[in-house]
Coordinates of C-alpha atoms and ligand atoms in Angstrom, one line a residue:
Chain A
X751 CA -41.4 -57.4 55.2
X752 CA -44.5 -58.7 57.0
X753 CA -47.7 -58.9 54.9
X754 CA -50.3 -56.8 56.7
X755 CA -53.9 -57.8 56.0
X756 CA -56.6 -55.5 57.2
X757 CA -60.3 -56.1 57.3
X758 CA -62.3 -53.0 56.5
X759 CA -66.0 -52.5 57.4
X760 CA -68.1 -49.7 56.1
X761 CA -71.8 -48.9 57.0
X762 CA -71.9 -45.1 56.9
X763 CA -74.9 -44.9 54.5
X764 CA -76.8 -47.5 52.5
X765 CA -74.1 -50.0 51.6
X766 CA -73.1 -52.7 54.0
X767 CA -69.5 -53.5 52.9
X768 CA -66.5 -55.5 54.0
X769 CA -63.1 -55.9 52.4
X770 CA -59.7 -57.3 53.1
X771 CA -56.7 -55.4 51.7
X772 CA -53.1 -56.5 51.9
X773 CA -50.3 -53.9 52.5
X774 CA -52.7 -51.1 51.6
X775 CA -52.6 -52.0 47.9
X776 CA -53.7 -55.5 47.1
X777 CA -57.5 -56.2 47.3
X778 CA -58.0 -59.7 48.5
X779 CA -61.8 -59.4 48.9
X780 CA -64.3 -56.6 48.3
X781 CA -68.0 -57.3 49.2
X782 CA -70.6 -54.6 48.9
X783 CA -74.2 -55.2 49.7
X784 CA -76.1 -52.3 48.2
X785 CA -79.6 -51.3 49.5
X786 CA -80.3 -49.0 46.6
X787 CA -83.3 -51.0 45.4
X788 CA -84.9 -50.7 48.9
X789 CA -84.4 -47.0 49.2
X790 CA -85.4 -46.2 45.7
X791 CA -89.0 -46.8 46.8
X792 CA -88.6 -43.9 49.2
X793 CA -86.8 -41.6 46.8
X794 CA -83.7 -41.4 48.9
X795 CA -81.9 -43.1 51.8
X796 CA -84.1 -43.7 54.8
X797 CA -81.7 -43.8 57.8
X798 CA -83.7 -46.1 60.0
X799 CA -84.2 -48.6 57.1
X800 CA -80.5 -48.4 56.2
X801 CA -79.6 -49.3 59.8
X802 CA -82.1 -52.2 59.9
X803 CA -80.6 -53.6 56.7
X804 CA -77.0 -53.2 58.1
X805 CA -77.8 -55.3 61.2
X806 CA -79.3 -58.1 59.0
X807 CA -76.4 -58.2 56.6
X808 CA -73.3 -57.2 58.6
X809 CA -72.1 -60.7 59.7
X810 CA -72.9 -62.2 56.3
X811 CA -71.0 -59.5 54.4
X812 CA -67.9 -59.9 56.7
X813 CA -68.0 -63.7 56.4
X814 CA -68.3 -63.4 52.6
X815 CA -65.1 -61.2 52.5
X816 CA -63.1 -63.9 54.4
X817 CA -64.5 -66.6 52.0
X818 CA -63.5 -64.5 49.0
X819 CA -60.0 -63.9 50.3
X820 CA -59.7 -67.6 51.4
X821 CA -58.6 -66.5 54.9
X822 CA -59.5 -67.6 58.4
X823 CA -60.8 -64.9 60.7
X824 CA -57.6 -64.8 62.8
X825 CA -55.3 -64.3 59.7
X826 CA -56.0 -60.6 59.6
X827 CA -53.8 -58.1 61.4
X828 CA -56.4 -55.4 62.2
X829 CA -60.1 -54.4 61.9
X830 CA -60.7 -51.0 60.3
X831 CA -64.1 -49.3 60.7
X832 CA -65.6 -46.1 59.3
X833 CA -66.7 -44.0 62.4
X834 CA -67.4 -40.7 60.7
X835 CA -68.9 -38.9 58.9
X836 CA -72.2 -40.6 58.0
X837 CA -75.6 -41.5 59.3
X838 CA -74.9 -42.1 63.0
X839 CA -77.4 -45.0 63.4
X840 CA -75.9 -46.7 60.4
X841 CA -72.3 -46.1 61.5
X842 CA -73.0 -47.5 64.9
X843 CA -74.0 -50.9 63.5
X844 CA -70.6 -51.3 61.7
X845 CA -68.7 -49.8 64.6
X846 CA -70.4 -52.0 67.3
X847 CA -69.8 -55.1 65.1
X848 CA -66.2 -54.2 64.5
X849 CA -65.5 -53.7 68.2
X850 CA -66.9 -57.1 69.0
X851 CA -65.1 -58.8 66.2
X852 CA -61.8 -57.2 66.9
X853 CA -62.1 -58.0 70.6
X854 CA -63.0 -61.6 69.9
X855 CA -59.9 -62.0 67.7
X856 CA -57.7 -59.8 69.9
X857 CA -56.8 -57.6 66.9
X858 CA -56.3 -53.8 67.0
X859 CA -59.2 -51.6 65.9
X860 CA -58.6 -48.7 63.5
X861 CA -61.0 -45.8 63.2
X862 CA -61.2 -44.5 59.6
X863 CA -62.6 -41.2 58.3
X864 CA -64.9 -42.1 55.4
X865 CA -63.7 -39.2 53.3
X866 CA -60.0 -40.3 53.7
X867 CA -61.3 -43.7 52.5
X868 CA -62.7 -42.2 49.3
X869 CA -59.4 -40.4 48.6
X870 CA -57.6 -43.6 49.2
X871 CA -59.6 -45.5 46.6
X872 CA -57.2 -43.8 44.1
X873 CA -54.2 -45.5 45.7
X874 CA -55.8 -48.9 45.4
X875 CA -56.0 -48.5 41.6
X876 CA -52.8 -46.4 40.9
X877 CA -49.4 -47.0 42.4
X878 CA -47.6 -44.0 40.8
X879 CA -49.4 -41.1 42.5
X880 CA -47.0 -38.3 43.4
X881 CA -47.3 -35.6 46.1
X882 CA -48.2 -32.9 46.7
X883 CA -51.7 -33.6 45.5
X884 CA -55.0 -31.7 45.5
X885 CA -58.1 -33.8 46.0
X886 CA -61.7 -33.2 45.2
X887 CA -64.1 -35.3 47.3
X888 CA -67.5 -35.1 45.8
X889 CA -70.5 -37.2 46.8
X890 CA -74.0 -37.1 48.1
X891 CA -72.9 -35.9 51.5
X892 CA -69.7 -33.9 50.7
X893 CA -68.0 -31.5 48.4
X894 CA -64.6 -30.5 49.6
X895 CA -61.2 -29.7 48.2
X896 CA -58.3 -31.1 50.2
X897 CA -54.5 -30.5 50.0
X898 CA -52.4 -33.6 50.6
X899 CA -48.6 -32.7 51.1
X900 CA -48.0 -36.5 51.6
X901 CA -49.8 -39.7 52.0
X902 CA -52.1 -39.7 55.1
X903 CA -51.8 -35.9 55.5
X904 CA -54.9 -33.7 54.8
X905 CA -55.7 -30.0 54.8
X906 CA -59.2 -28.7 53.9
X907 CA -59.0 -25.9 51.4
X908 CA -62.7 -25.4 50.7
X909 CA -66.1 -27.0 51.0
X910 CA -69.7 -26.5 49.9
X911 CA -71.6 -24.0 52.0
X912 CA -74.9 -25.6 51.3
X913 CA -75.8 -28.7 49.3
X914 CA -73.3 -31.3 48.4
X915 CA -72.9 -31.9 44.6
X916 CA -74.4 -35.4 44.8
X917 CA -77.3 -34.0 46.8
X918 CA -77.9 -31.4 44.1
X919 CA -77.9 -34.2 41.5
X920 CA -80.4 -36.2 43.5
X921 CA -82.7 -33.2 44.1
X922 CA -82.7 -32.0 40.5
X923 CA -83.2 -35.6 39.2
X924 CA -86.2 -36.1 41.4
X925 CA -87.6 -32.7 40.4
X926 CA -87.2 -33.5 36.7
X927 CA -88.8 -36.9 37.3
X928 CA -85.6 -38.8 36.3
X929 CA -85.4 -41.1 39.4
X930 CA -82.9 -42.0 42.1
X931 CA -80.0 -42.1 42.5
X932 CA -79.7 -38.7 40.7
X933 CA -76.1 -38.9 39.4
X934 CA -76.5 -41.9 37.0
X935 CA -80.0 -40.7 36.1
X936 CA -78.8 -37.2 35.1
X937 CA -75.8 -38.6 33.2
X938 CA -78.1 -40.9 31.2
X939 CA -80.5 -38.1 30.3
X940 CA -77.6 -35.7 29.6
X941 CA -76.3 -38.1 27.0
X942 CA -79.5 -37.6 25.0
X943 CA -79.4 -33.8 25.4
X944 CA -77.3 -30.8 24.6
X945 CA -75.7 -28.4 27.1
X946 CA -76.0 -24.7 26.4
X947 CA -79.6 -24.6 25.1
X948 CA -80.6 -23.4 28.6
X949 CA -78.1 -21.5 30.5
X950 CA -77.5 -22.1 34.2
X951 CA -75.4 -19.9 36.5
X952 CA -71.8 -20.8 37.2
X953 CA -72.3 -20.1 40.9
X954 CA -69.3 -18.9 42.9
X955 CA -66.8 -19.1 40.0
X956 CA -66.2 -15.4 40.2
X957 CA -65.2 -15.8 43.9
X958 CA -61.5 -16.4 44.5
X959 CA -62.0 -18.7 47.5
X960 CA -62.3 -22.5 47.1
X961 CA -65.8 -22.9 48.5
X962 CA -68.8 -24.1 46.6
X963 CA -72.5 -23.4 46.6
X964 CA -75.0 -25.6 44.7
X965 CA -78.3 -24.5 46.2
X966 CA -78.7 -21.6 43.7
X967 CA -77.8 -23.8 40.7
X968 CA -80.3 -26.3 41.8
X969 CA -83.0 -23.6 42.2
X970 CA -82.1 -22.2 38.8
X971 CA -82.5 -25.6 37.2
X972 CA -85.9 -26.1 38.8
X973 CA -87.0 -22.6 37.8
X974 CA -86.1 -23.2 34.1
X975 CA -88.1 -26.4 34.3
X976 CA -91.1 -24.6 35.7
X977 CA -90.8 -21.6 33.4
X978 CA -90.9 -23.9 30.4
X979 CA -94.1 -25.6 31.6
X980 CA -92.2 -28.8 32.4
X981 CA -92.0 -29.6 28.7
X982 CA -90.7 -33.2 28.5
X983 CA -88.8 -32.3 25.4
X984 CA -86.4 -30.1 27.4
X985 CA -85.6 -32.6 30.1
X986 CA -82.5 -34.0 28.5
X987 CA -81.1 -30.6 27.5
X988 CA -81.6 -29.3 31.0
X989 CA -80.0 -32.3 32.5
X990 CA -77.0 -31.9 30.1
X991 CA -76.6 -28.2 31.1
X992 CA -76.9 -29.0 34.8
X993 CA -74.3 -31.7 34.6
X994 CA -72.0 -29.5 32.5
X995 CA -72.3 -26.6 34.9
X996 CA -71.5 -28.7 37.9
X997 CA -68.5 -30.3 36.2
X998 CA -67.2 -26.8 35.2
X999 CA -67.6 -25.4 38.7
X1000 CA -65.9 -28.4 40.3
X1001 CA -63.1 -28.5 37.7
X1002 CA -62.3 -24.8 37.8
X1003 CA -62.1 -24.6 41.5
X1004 CA -60.1 -27.8 41.9
X1005 CA -57.5 -26.7 39.3
X1006 CA -57.3 -23.3 40.9
X1007 CA -56.5 -25.0 44.2
X1008 CA -53.8 -27.2 42.4
X1009 CA -52.1 -24.1 40.9
X1010 CA -52.3 -22.3 44.2
X1011 CA -50.6 -25.1 46.1
X1012 CA -48.2 -26.0 43.3
X1013 CA -49.5 -29.6 43.3
X1014 CA -48.3 -32.2 40.9
X1015 CA -51.4 -34.3 41.0
X1016 CA -55.2 -34.0 41.1
X1017 CA -57.2 -36.8 42.7
X1018 CA -61.0 -37.2 42.2
X1019 CA -62.9 -39.1 44.9
X1020 CA -66.4 -40.0 46.0
X1021 CA -69.6 -41.1 44.3
X1022 CA -69.8 -38.1 41.9
X1023 CA -66.3 -39.0 40.7
X1024 CA -68.1 -41.6 38.7
X1025 CA -69.6 -38.9 36.5
X1026 CA -68.2 -39.0 33.0
X1027 CA -68.5 -35.3 32.3
X1028 CA -66.6 -34.5 35.4
X1029 CA -63.9 -37.1 34.8
X1030 CA -63.3 -36.0 31.2
X1031 CA -63.3 -32.3 31.9
X1032 CA -61.0 -32.6 34.9
X1033 CA -58.6 -34.8 33.0
X1034 CA -58.4 -32.6 29.9
X1035 CA -58.2 -29.3 31.7
X1036 CA -55.8 -30.7 34.3
X1037 CA -53.4 -32.2 31.8
X1038 CA -53.5 -29.0 29.8
X1039 CA -52.0 -27.4 33.0
X1040 CA -49.3 -30.1 33.3
X1041 CA -51.1 -31.9 36.2
X1042 CA -51.6 -35.7 36.5
X1043 CA -55.3 -36.4 37.1
X1044 CA -56.4 -39.7 38.7
X1045 CA -59.8 -41.1 39.5
X1046 CA -60.8 -44.5 41.0
X1047 CA -62.4 -47.2 38.8
X1048 CA -66.2 -46.9 38.9
X1049 CA -66.5 -49.8 41.4
X1050 CA -64.4 -47.9 43.9
X1051 CA -66.0 -44.5 43.5
X1052 CA -69.2 -45.4 45.4
X1053 CA -69.0 -46.5 49.0
X1054 CA -66.9 -49.7 49.6
X1055 CA -64.8 -51.1 52.4
X1056 CA -61.6 -51.7 50.3
X1057 CA -61.0 -48.0 50.5
X1058 CA -61.4 -48.1 54.3
X1059 CA -59.0 -51.1 54.7
X1060 CA -56.5 -49.4 52.4
X1061 CA -56.6 -46.1 54.2
X1062 CA -56.2 -47.8 57.5
X1063 CA -52.8 -49.2 56.4
X1064 CA -51.2 -45.8 57.0
X1065 CA -52.7 -45.7 60.4
X1066 CA -51.6 -49.3 61.1
X1067 CA -48.0 -48.4 60.3
X1068 CA -48.1 -45.4 62.7
X1069 CA -49.7 -47.5 65.4
X1070 CA -52.8 -45.3 65.3
X1071 CA -55.3 -47.6 67.0
X1072 CA -58.7 -46.9 68.6
X1073 CA -59.9 -48.0 72.0
X1074 CA -63.1 -49.8 72.8
X1075 CA -64.9 -46.6 73.7
X1076 CA -64.7 -45.3 70.1
X1077 CA -67.8 -43.5 69.1
X1078 CA -69.4 -42.6 65.7
X1079 CA -70.0 -39.1 64.5
X1080 CA -72.3 -37.7 61.8
X1081 CA -69.9 -35.0 60.9
X1082 CA -66.4 -33.9 61.6
X1083 CA -65.6 -30.3 62.4
X1084 CA -62.3 -30.8 60.8
X1085 CA -60.7 -33.6 58.8
Chain B
X521 CA -71.8 -73.5 82.1
X522 CA -70.8 -69.9 81.5
X523 CA -73.0 -67.3 80.1
X524 CA -72.4 -63.7 79.3
X525 CA -75.6 -61.6 79.2
X526 CA -75.7 -58.2 77.7
X527 CA -78.4 -55.5 77.2
X528 CA -78.4 -52.1 75.7
X529 CA -82.0 -52.0 74.4
X530 CA -83.2 -49.2 76.8
X531 CA -81.4 -46.3 78.5
X532 CA -79.9 -49.0 80.8
X533 CA -76.7 -50.7 79.8
X534 CA -76.1 -54.0 81.6
X535 CA -73.7 -56.9 81.5
X536 CA -73.7 -60.0 83.7
X537 CA -71.8 -63.3 83.9
X538 CA -73.5 -66.4 85.2
X539 CA -72.4 -70.0 85.7
X540 CA -76.0 -71.2 85.4
X541 CA -76.4 -71.5 89.2
X542 CA -75.1 -68.1 90.4
X543 CA -74.6 -64.7 89.0
X544 CA -70.8 -64.1 89.2
X545 CA -70.9 -60.5 88.2
X546 CA -73.5 -57.9 87.2
X547 CA -72.8 -54.4 86.0
X548 CA -75.4 -51.9 85.3
X549 CA -75.6 -48.3 84.4
X550 CA -78.7 -46.1 84.0
X551 CA -77.0 -42.8 83.4
X552 CA -76.7 -40.7 80.2
X553 CA -77.2 -43.3 77.6
X554 CA -74.0 -43.5 75.7
X555 CA -74.0 -47.2 74.9
X556 CA -71.9 -46.6 71.8
X557 CA -69.0 -45.7 74.1
X558 CA -69.6 -47.6 77.3
X559 CA -71.1 -50.9 76.3
X560 CA -68.0 -52.7 74.9
X561 CA -65.7 -51.5 77.7
X562 CA -68.3 -52.8 80.2
X563 CA -68.2 -56.2 78.6
X564 CA -64.4 -56.2 78.6
X565 CA -64.3 -55.2 82.3
X566 CA -66.8 -57.9 83.3
X567 CA -64.8 -60.6 81.6
X568 CA -61.4 -59.4 82.9
X569 CA -62.7 -58.9 86.5
X570 CA -63.8 -62.5 86.5
X571 CA -60.6 -63.8 84.9
X572 CA -62.5 -65.0 81.8
X573 CA -61.9 -64.8 78.1
X574 CA -64.6 -65.0 75.4
X575 CA -63.6 -68.5 74.4
X576 CA -64.5 -69.8 77.9
X577 CA -68.2 -68.9 77.3
X578 CA -70.9 -71.4 76.4
X579 CA -73.2 -68.7 75.1
X580 CA -73.7 -64.9 74.9
X581 CA -77.2 -63.7 75.6
X582 CA -78.5 -60.4 74.2
X583 CA -81.8 -58.6 74.5
X584 CA -83.4 -58.4 71.0
X585 CA -85.9 -55.7 71.9
X586 CA -88.3 -54.0 71.9
X587 CA -86.7 -50.8 73.0
X588 CA -84.6 -48.0 71.4
X589 CA -83.9 -49.0 67.8
X590 CA -80.3 -47.8 68.0
X591 CA -79.8 -49.3 71.4
X592 CA -81.1 -52.7 70.3
X593 CA -78.7 -52.6 67.3
X594 CA -75.7 -51.6 69.4
X595 CA -76.2 -54.7 71.5
X596 CA -77.0 -57.0 68.6
X597 CA -74.2 -55.8 66.4
X598 CA -71.7 -56.1 69.3
X599 CA -72.6 -59.7 70.0
X600 CA -72.7 -60.6 66.4
X601 CA -69.1 -59.4 66.2
X602 CA -68.2 -61.3 69.4
X603 CA -69.9 -64.5 68.2
X604 CA -68.5 -64.5 64.7
X605 CA -65.0 -63.9 65.9
X606 CA -65.1 -66.4 68.8
X607 CA -67.5 -69.0 67.6
X608 CA -69.5 -68.7 70.9
X609 CA -73.2 -69.1 70.1
X610 CA -75.9 -66.5 70.8
X611 CA -79.2 -66.6 72.7
X612 CA -81.9 -64.0 72.1
X613 CA -84.0 -62.7 75.0
X614 CA -87.0 -60.4 74.9
X615 CA -86.5 -57.2 76.7
X616 CA -90.1 -57.4 78.0
X617 CA -89.7 -61.0 79.3
X618 CA -86.4 -60.1 81.0
X619 CA -88.2 -57.2 82.8
X620 CA -91.1 -59.5 83.8
X621 CA -88.6 -62.0 85.2
X622 CA -87.5 -59.4 87.8
X623 CA -90.9 -60.4 89.6
X624 CA -90.6 -64.1 89.2
X625 CA -92.7 -66.3 91.6
X626 CA -95.2 -63.5 92.2
X627 CA -99.0 -63.9 91.9
X628 CA -99.4 -60.4 90.5
X629 CA -100.1 -59.8 86.9
X630 CA -96.7 -58.4 85.7
X631 CA -96.7 -56.0 82.8
X632 CA -93.4 -54.6 81.5
X633 CA -94.0 -51.1 79.9
X634 CA -91.2 -49.4 78.0
X635 CA -91.4 -45.8 76.8
X636 CA -91.9 -46.0 73.1
X637 CA -92.3 -42.3 72.6
X638 CA -95.0 -40.9 70.2
X639 CA -97.5 -41.4 73.1
X640 CA -97.1 -45.2 73.1
X641 CA -95.6 -47.9 75.1
X642 CA -94.0 -51.3 74.3
X643 CA -95.9 -53.6 76.6
X644 CA -96.9 -57.2 77.4
X645 CA -98.5 -59.0 80.3
X646 CA -97.1 -62.1 82.0
X647 CA -98.1 -64.6 84.6
X648 CA -94.9 -65.1 86.6
X649 CA -96.1 -67.5 89.2
X650 CA -94.0 -70.3 87.7
X651 CA -90.3 -70.6 87.2
X652 CA -90.4 -68.5 84.0
X653 CA -92.7 -65.8 82.6
X654 CA -95.8 -67.0 80.8
X655 CA -97.1 -64.5 78.3
X656 CA -100.8 -63.7 78.5
X657 CA -101.0 -60.5 76.4
X658 CA -98.8 -58.7 73.8
X659 CA -96.2 -57.8 73.1
X660 CA -97.6 -54.7 71.5
X661 CA -96.7 -51.1 70.7
X662 CA -99.8 -49.1 71.7
X663 CA -101.1 -46.1 73.6
X664 CA -100.9 -46.6 77.4
X665 CA -104.7 -46.4 77.7
X666 CA -105.1 -49.3 75.3
X667 CA -102.6 -51.3 77.2
X668 CA -104.4 -50.5 80.5
X669 CA -107.7 -51.5 79.1
X670 CA -106.4 -54.8 77.7
X671 CA -104.4 -55.9 80.7
X672 CA -107.2 -54.6 83.1
X673 CA -109.4 -57.4 81.8
X674 CA -106.7 -60.1 82.5
X675 CA -105.8 -58.6 85.9
X676 CA -109.2 -59.7 87.3
X677 CA -107.7 -63.2 87.8
X678 CA -104.7 -61.8 89.8
X679 CA -104.5 -60.2 93.3
X680 CA -103.1 -57.0 91.7
X681 CA -101.1 -55.6 88.8
X682 CA -97.5 -54.6 88.6
X683 CA -96.0 -52.3 86.0
X684 CA -92.2 -52.4 85.3
X685 CA -90.0 -50.3 83.1
X686 CA -89.4 -46.7 82.0
X687 CA -92.8 -46.5 80.4
X688 CA -94.6 -46.3 83.8
X689 CA -93.5 -42.9 85.0
X690 CA -94.5 -40.8 81.9
X691 CA -98.0 -42.3 81.9
X692 CA -98.5 -43.0 85.6
X693 CA -101.7 -40.9 85.8
X694 CA -103.3 -43.0 83.1
X695 CA -102.3 -46.2 84.8
X696 CA -103.3 -45.0 88.3
X697 CA -106.7 -44.0 87.2
X698 CA -107.2 -47.2 85.1
X699 CA -106.1 -49.7 87.7
X700 CA -106.9 -47.8 91.0
X701 CA -106.0 -49.7 94.1
X702 CA -105.2 -52.9 92.1
X703 CA -101.9 -51.2 91.0
X704 CA -98.9 -52.2 93.2
X705 CA -95.9 -49.9 92.8
X706 CA -92.6 -51.6 93.0
X707 CA -89.2 -50.3 94.2
X708 CA -86.7 -48.9 91.8
X709 CA -84.3 -51.9 91.7
X710 CA -87.1 -53.9 90.0
X711 CA -88.0 -51.2 87.5
X712 CA -85.2 -51.7 85.0
X713 CA -83.9 -54.5 82.9
X714 CA -81.3 -56.5 84.8
X715 CA -78.5 -58.4 83.1
X716 CA -78.7 -60.9 85.9
X717 CA -82.3 -61.7 85.0
X718 CA -81.3 -62.0 81.4
X719 CA -78.5 -64.4 82.2
X720 CA -80.8 -66.6 84.3
X721 CA -83.4 -66.7 81.5
X722 CA -80.6 -67.5 79.0
X723 CA -79.3 -70.4 81.2
X724 CA -82.8 -72.0 80.9
X725 CA -82.8 -71.5 77.1
X726 CA -79.3 -72.9 76.8
X727 CA -80.4 -76.1 78.6
X728 CA -83.2 -76.4 76.1
X729 CA -80.7 -75.8 73.3
X730 CA -82.4 -72.6 72.1
X731 CA -79.3 -71.2 70.4
X732 CA -79.4 -68.6 67.6
X733 CA -77.4 -68.5 64.4
X734 CA -75.1 -65.5 64.3
X735 CA -76.3 -64.5 60.8
X736 CA -80.0 -65.1 61.4
X737 CA -80.5 -63.5 64.8
X738 CA -82.6 -60.3 64.4
X739 CA -83.7 -57.4 66.4
X740 CA -87.4 -57.4 67.5
X741 CA -88.5 -53.8 66.9
X742 CA -92.3 -54.4 67.0
X743 CA -92.7 -51.2 65.1
X744 CA -91.9 -50.5 61.4
X745 CA -89.7 -47.5 60.6
X746 CA -91.6 -44.2 60.2
X747 CA -90.9 -44.1 56.5
X748 CA -92.6 -47.5 56.1
X749 CA -95.6 -46.4 58.0
X750 CA -95.9 -43.4 55.7
X751 CA -95.8 -45.7 52.7
X752 CA -98.7 -47.6 54.2
X753 CA -96.9 -50.8 54.8
X754 CA -98.3 -53.4 57.1
X755 CA -96.7 -54.5 60.4
X756 CA -94.9 -57.8 60.0
Ligands
LIG1642 ZN1 -69.1 -42.1 50.6

């Protein structure tokens, strides 16, 4: 069988990333240029600044991927690019570069959905994933539960109706003065505190659907903080309760979906899948129900291009290629 | 010599092919700015129509700005991809200089003005009496009145002043009242960036060996991002 090597490029938010993956499994190169330090100054990702950094770094990052893989440019079989969802201005830098690069090398272009990429990060790390699977994608921009009857097939079961979970982490962390990005900041504070001292609402758990709402939880955390005169002594306990509440809501709904769909497997994906409390709770509760629970290694939870190149392999095999008029989109009405 | 010149820095998308002596093809569109969809197919069509492939080129020229931030980046990211993949070197051309070059060999003071929104223009003033534009003022991002005042002083040495670009129309009252009868209005085909002008400027640069490194070539925004202004950062 022919070895298929795909270059993946990812610029949907604040990481400029390129990777080369062979046969959808074997990572030959994985370069991520993070802009976190730059955006920290602004308390969050500034789209225009992200785009400016992408254009400065894109060719360097791609070149570095080829050097790491020890490959010449024309030894790849296709160029895969994230074209949705994300910051449009940022996506367009990667997309325009990818079009030019694929054209110059006369290689096919593959358009990859960023969220499919996140799910795919699991397949880069585990080769024994069985279907049907239920997948929780949870990040700064998204919180959705998907059903996957087979590799490369997706059905949305539920989504957040307001904030994404990662967004709630960011906002609460900023409000509590814990810094940015919020996920790691809250996890760190929570480790020093105790959940249960302050009780936050388990929003939407009483509803039988698979949608989420985090806006109310966020407000409740902020109100607790204000009510207690922003007493620094309570920060860690409040962070712990907030994290625990989020993990519980995400776990209960995801496992409910898995039972409903008779799934064998639960996949965690996205930046918030790096959160320890969520990983541990999902694994323990899931295994207690006879499910296999997977999450990607930490390095593949946050945005990267290996997941894009890996995900594109399914499309490559189906001959699902994009044309030169491919556009970028902030959101997708459907996955 | 074979040069591909491309521009997507303003609402106009343009692609031209030049052999250094003549413009072989020039495609332009000033209609519903969707550079993200139309730009690369336009490049492909230009090359195919002329029986060329990328590797035949001696250089690819691109406008580096000023203009729409996203538009500039679509052009620059596209040519970075083309250049890295093919090894063809890049040449960077100022959007303002390219516009001024539309009026080459004229005695008028030629001022490109691009709509920069927020009640400002990107502008410069050139002496174009020689074979290539000679910059006298700017480039700057400033209110149209400031631009009119500054260039008004220089225009005294010229028989008249010409304003080119999409920044003229929205502020024409300011310009008309500032320059009076010294203002010469030009026909529409000179008012927009032309890929043919860019290709000719690039041919001159190529002869001088003014090539850009694919990694080092940068957009020229003039302006900081809004967030940086709010943080009180200085212009670079
Ligand atoms: Zn992501």
